Each structure stands twice: as structure tokens, then as C-alpha cells.
Amino acid sequence: MQRWRAGRWEDVLAVLVVLASLSAPGSSYQIVVGPNNATVLEGAEARFNCTVSPGWKLIMWALKGTVVLSVTPREPIITNDRFTSESYEDLDGNFVSEMIIHNTQPSDSGWVRCSLQNSDLEAFAFLAVQVMGTLSIPNDSIVVTEDQPCTVTCRALGWSPLPDISWEVAVPVSQSSYYSFLEPGEPRSTVSVLTLTAQGNGTLTCVANLRSVQAHKAAAVNLTVVQSPSDNAGEAGSSLPTWAIALLAVLLTSVFILIFVLIIIFCCCCPSWRKKKESTYQIKIRNSEKENTEKGTSETKSKNESENYGFSSDEQKTTQMAPLPPKSREVSARGQPASSPAPQETKKHHPGPASHPQVSFNIASPQKVRSATLV
């Protein structure tokens, strides 16, 4: 009887010890390793692990103070599809509970807590959700002048936090540099300006990088380099094709030959032209002299006619009288000798009342004939 009572008391004491051990916080299980901080991009998954020693009954996960997931030894209790759980044991036999947050949003950023039921043990971690905004260059292609400075602008908008911007220059340049600044009135926007002096065509790439999540975004632009107008004018000849150069040479040669032929023709024809011109001039001089001579002769004739009242203007009669034979010089009117000049005989002769008029002819000059009538 006494033995039974003693065994009974031992059983009660054992139950009391077990109950005391279960009711004592952290006496049989504990959080071995709590979750770690996580930084993810918007829309990605975030994972948190909580390692608990054996003997636990319920693990609770809370985000920003609100329980979103509960895990029992049998199965997880899911109240939101965005929060799921996976579990496994480590090498030491401890239980590892993993909470997965799907499609993270910027509003999810905050503290994550892992705790045990009926225990003050809990562990915390911070979730940071970053946002990758837009990255743009105003133009898809840029045309610049060779060896002339130019600027290219890249704008990152809606990033959280603001990214680090750099440039990849796949263009032959003599110099290049860039700087970034916050855009006024846009707390989540930054602008980067690249200044360069290009010497050839290529591609410029603007890269925005979020170092914490090893994520980046890029925007590229094609750069075309053209020569300055002065260079184009200086190199216009060298840019001609071969056939154009050959044609130009042929044309120039033909022009030179034509000019040479024209010079020869001019030199050959010039003396004859001068001779012709001089002969024409001499002809005109002769004609002028002849006209003057004829004019003088006519004036002389007119004067003689005015002096000789018996002059006959009939040149034909004068012409007929001119070729008379020499005998006519010896003939005198009415049988008088011709040796005596007619005027003297006329003066010496004293005609009587019955005498007839006598006529004498002086044919010394075939052109002029003087006649005198004596009564």
C-alpha cells in the first residue's frame, strides 16, 4: 500500500515536471537563426528563413506588424496567396521555416517578424522593395559634325532609389565626359549629360544601375558623324568617281585643242583680212581722187565755156573734128594760105562792100575750138 502510494506520487511529480517544462518559456525550443534582411526589385520574390529547435508548436510570420502566415508541424496555414511557406530540416535536426512573398510591391517594404506561439522569442528582418523606372534618350539617332563638341542627355524617371548612371561610348572620340544631377521637381528622377567630340560613327549607351540588387537598365542611341561644309568643299574633287574624272579630263583636252585651232585660224586669216581691208581703203581713196579730178575738170570746162561764146557743147562734133588730117591746117578760106594766122589776116584785110564773110579754123586743140566771124 505504501509502495503504491509512493509510485503514484512519483507519477504526479513527473507530470508536474513535464507541465512545468512546457509552460516555462523557451525551456524546450527556441529560435536558433532568425531571418535576414532582403532587398528585391518590384515584382520579384522575397524569401525569409527562420530556424527553430525541435519542440515548437506554431510559427507565425508577420509583415509590418500583421500576421500573414502561420506554420504548424503538419502544414502551413495560408490566408493570402501572395505569402507561401516551405520547410525542411538542417543537419542538426532543427526545423527551418521559409516564408515566400510573391510579386513584391513598394508598399511591402518594412519589417518582417518570425515568432513562436506562447513564447516571447521572435526575430526580425527588413524587406526593401526597389523600383526600376524608365530610362530614355530623347532621340533614337543623333547626327553631329566631326571634331565638334556635342551633348547627349539621358533621363532616369521613377526609380527608387535613384540609380547610378554611366555611359558606354562605342564611338571614336577625342574627348568625353559626363555628369548627373537631380531633376528639379522630380524626386525620383535623375539626368545625366554626356559631352564628347566625336570622330566617327558608333553607338552611345546610357546605363542605369541599382547596385543593391545587381540590376541595370540600358538605353542606346546611334551617333552619325558628318564632315563640316569646308571639308566637303575641299574634298569634293577627290570624291568624284573615276569615270567622272576621266570625262572631265577629255572635256578639258578638247577645249584646249579647240582654243589652239581657233588661234591658228585667226593668225592665218588676219593678214588677208588686213590686206582686204587696205585694198578696199585704197579703192575708196582712188575713187575719191577720181571724183575730185572729174569735178575739177568739169569746173574748168564750165569756166572755158563761159569765156568762149562760140563754144559748142556737143562733144561728139569736137571728137569728129579732132582727127582731121594735117592738110586742114594749111587750108584757108577762099584760097588764102594757111601759114598766116587768121587773126592777123583779118586785121589787115579791109573788106569792101561787096565782099563776103570769111571763116578761119584753129584746130590746134582738139578739145577747144574758137570761131570768129569777120564782116
XYZ file of C-alpha atoms in Angstrom, residues 37 89-90 126 185:
5
model
C 17.333 41.428 -44.467
C 15.384 20.234 -41.590
C 19.014 21.215 -41.341
C 13.847 44.243 -43.091
C 10.515 68.908 -59.146
